[in-house]
Amino acid sequence: MFLEIITPDKKIFEGEVDSVSVPGSKGSFQMLNNHASIISTLINGKVKVNSKNGEESFDVKGGVVEMLNNKVIIEENEKKA
């Protein structure tokens, strides 16, 4: 599946991934390929990304995640200082 992580300032990740774990406002959850469509708010925490290159993590300060047709977009609320 394809993942984009964007902030108001820039795109911080873009690429093919195997799974994404996010800090949802009602609890953390993971999305895999062919996951059902979903939109959720995020709280401050870590987004964990698994791909053929291994695991990476990114800090987010809230935002929104949307999964639709194997494309995940994470939009962070705040600008990085």
Short mmCIF file of C-alpha atoms in Angstrom, two decimals:
data_model
loop_
_atom_site.label_atom_id
_atom_site.label_comp_id
_atom_site.label_asym_id
_atom_site.label_seq_id
_atom_site.Cartn_x
_atom_site.Cartn_y
_atom_site.Cartn_z
CA MET A 1 0.00 0.00 0.00
CA PHE A 2 1.07 3.60 -0.52
CA LEU A 3 1.65 5.99 2.40
CA GLU A 4 2.03 9.76 2.59
CA ILE A 5 2.75 11.63 5.82
CA ILE A 6 2.32 15.38 5.43
CA THR A 7 2.54 18.40 7.72
CA PRO A 8 1.48 21.98 7.04
CA ASP A 9 5.13 22.64 6.09
CA LYS A 10 6.21 19.62 4.04
CA LYS A 11 5.86 15.97 3.12
CA ILE A 12 7.88 13.88 5.58
CA PHE A 13 7.32 10.42 4.08
CA GLU A 14 6.10 8.98 0.81
CA GLY A 15 6.36 5.40 -0.39
CA GLU A 16 5.20 1.79 -0.47
CA VAL A 17 4.78 0.14 2.95
CA ASP A 18 3.64 -3.19 4.37
CA SER A 19 1.92 -1.81 7.49
CA VAL A 20 1.27 1.44 9.36
CA SER A 21 0.50 1.82 13.08
CA VAL A 22 -1.02 5.10 14.23
CA PRO A 23 -1.98 6.70 17.59
CA GLY A 24 -5.74 6.95 17.07
CA SER A 25 -7.77 9.16 19.40
CA LYS A 26 -9.62 6.05 20.67
CA GLY A 27 -6.52 3.85 20.77
CA SER A 28 -3.64 2.84 18.55
CA PHE A 29 -4.38 0.71 15.51
CA GLN A 30 -2.61 -0.86 12.57
CA MET A 31 -3.49 -0.86 8.88
CA LEU A 32 -2.36 -3.53 6.44
CA ASN A 33 -2.81 -3.91 2.69
CA ASN A 34 -6.50 -4.12 1.69
CA HIS A 35 -7.64 -2.63 5.04
CA ALA A 36 -11.22 -1.36 5.05
CA SER A 37 -11.66 2.33 4.27
CA ILE A 38 -11.29 4.44 7.41
CA ILE A 39 -10.93 8.02 8.60
CA SER A 40 -9.74 8.69 12.15
CA THR A 41 -8.37 11.51 14.25
CA LEU A 42 -4.91 11.12 15.76
CA ILE A 43 -3.38 12.16 19.06
CA ASN A 44 0.25 13.01 19.81
CA GLY A 45 2.40 9.92 19.39
CA LYS A 46 4.42 7.81 17.00
CA VAL A 47 3.48 6.55 13.56
CA LYS A 48 5.29 3.25 12.96
CA VAL A 49 5.91 2.22 9.37
CA ASN A 50 7.08 -1.23 8.22
CA SER A 51 8.42 -1.63 4.69
CA LYS A 52 10.96 -3.72 2.82
CA ASN A 53 13.58 -1.32 4.25
CA GLY A 54 12.65 -2.18 7.87
CA GLU A 55 10.81 -0.18 10.52
CA GLU A 56 10.75 3.61 10.77
CA SER A 57 8.87 5.84 13.19
CA PHE A 58 7.71 9.44 12.98
CA ASP A 59 6.42 11.69 15.77
CA VAL A 60 3.06 13.32 15.09
CA LYS A 61 1.25 16.03 17.02
CA GLY A 62 -2.31 15.02 16.30
CA GLY A 63 -4.01 15.07 12.95
CA VAL A 64 -6.08 12.86 10.70
CA VAL A 65 -5.48 9.53 8.94
CA GLU A 66 -7.42 8.34 5.91
CA MET A 67 -7.17 4.90 4.27
CA LEU A 68 -8.89 4.42 0.90
CA ASN A 69 -8.08 1.92 -1.87
CA ASN A 70 -4.68 0.96 -0.37
CA LYS A 71 -3.57 4.58 -0.04
CA VAL A 72 -2.97 6.02 3.44
CA ILE A 73 -2.67 9.76 4.00
CA ILE A 74 -1.65 11.08 7.41
CA GLU A 75 -2.08 14.83 7.82
CA GLU A 76 -0.45 16.26 10.91
CA ASN A 77 -2.06 19.34 12.48
CA GLU A 78 0.87 21.35 13.76
CA LYS A 79 3.92 22.88 12.16
CA LYS A 80 7.26 21.56 13.37
CA ALA A 81 9.26 24.04 15.42
#
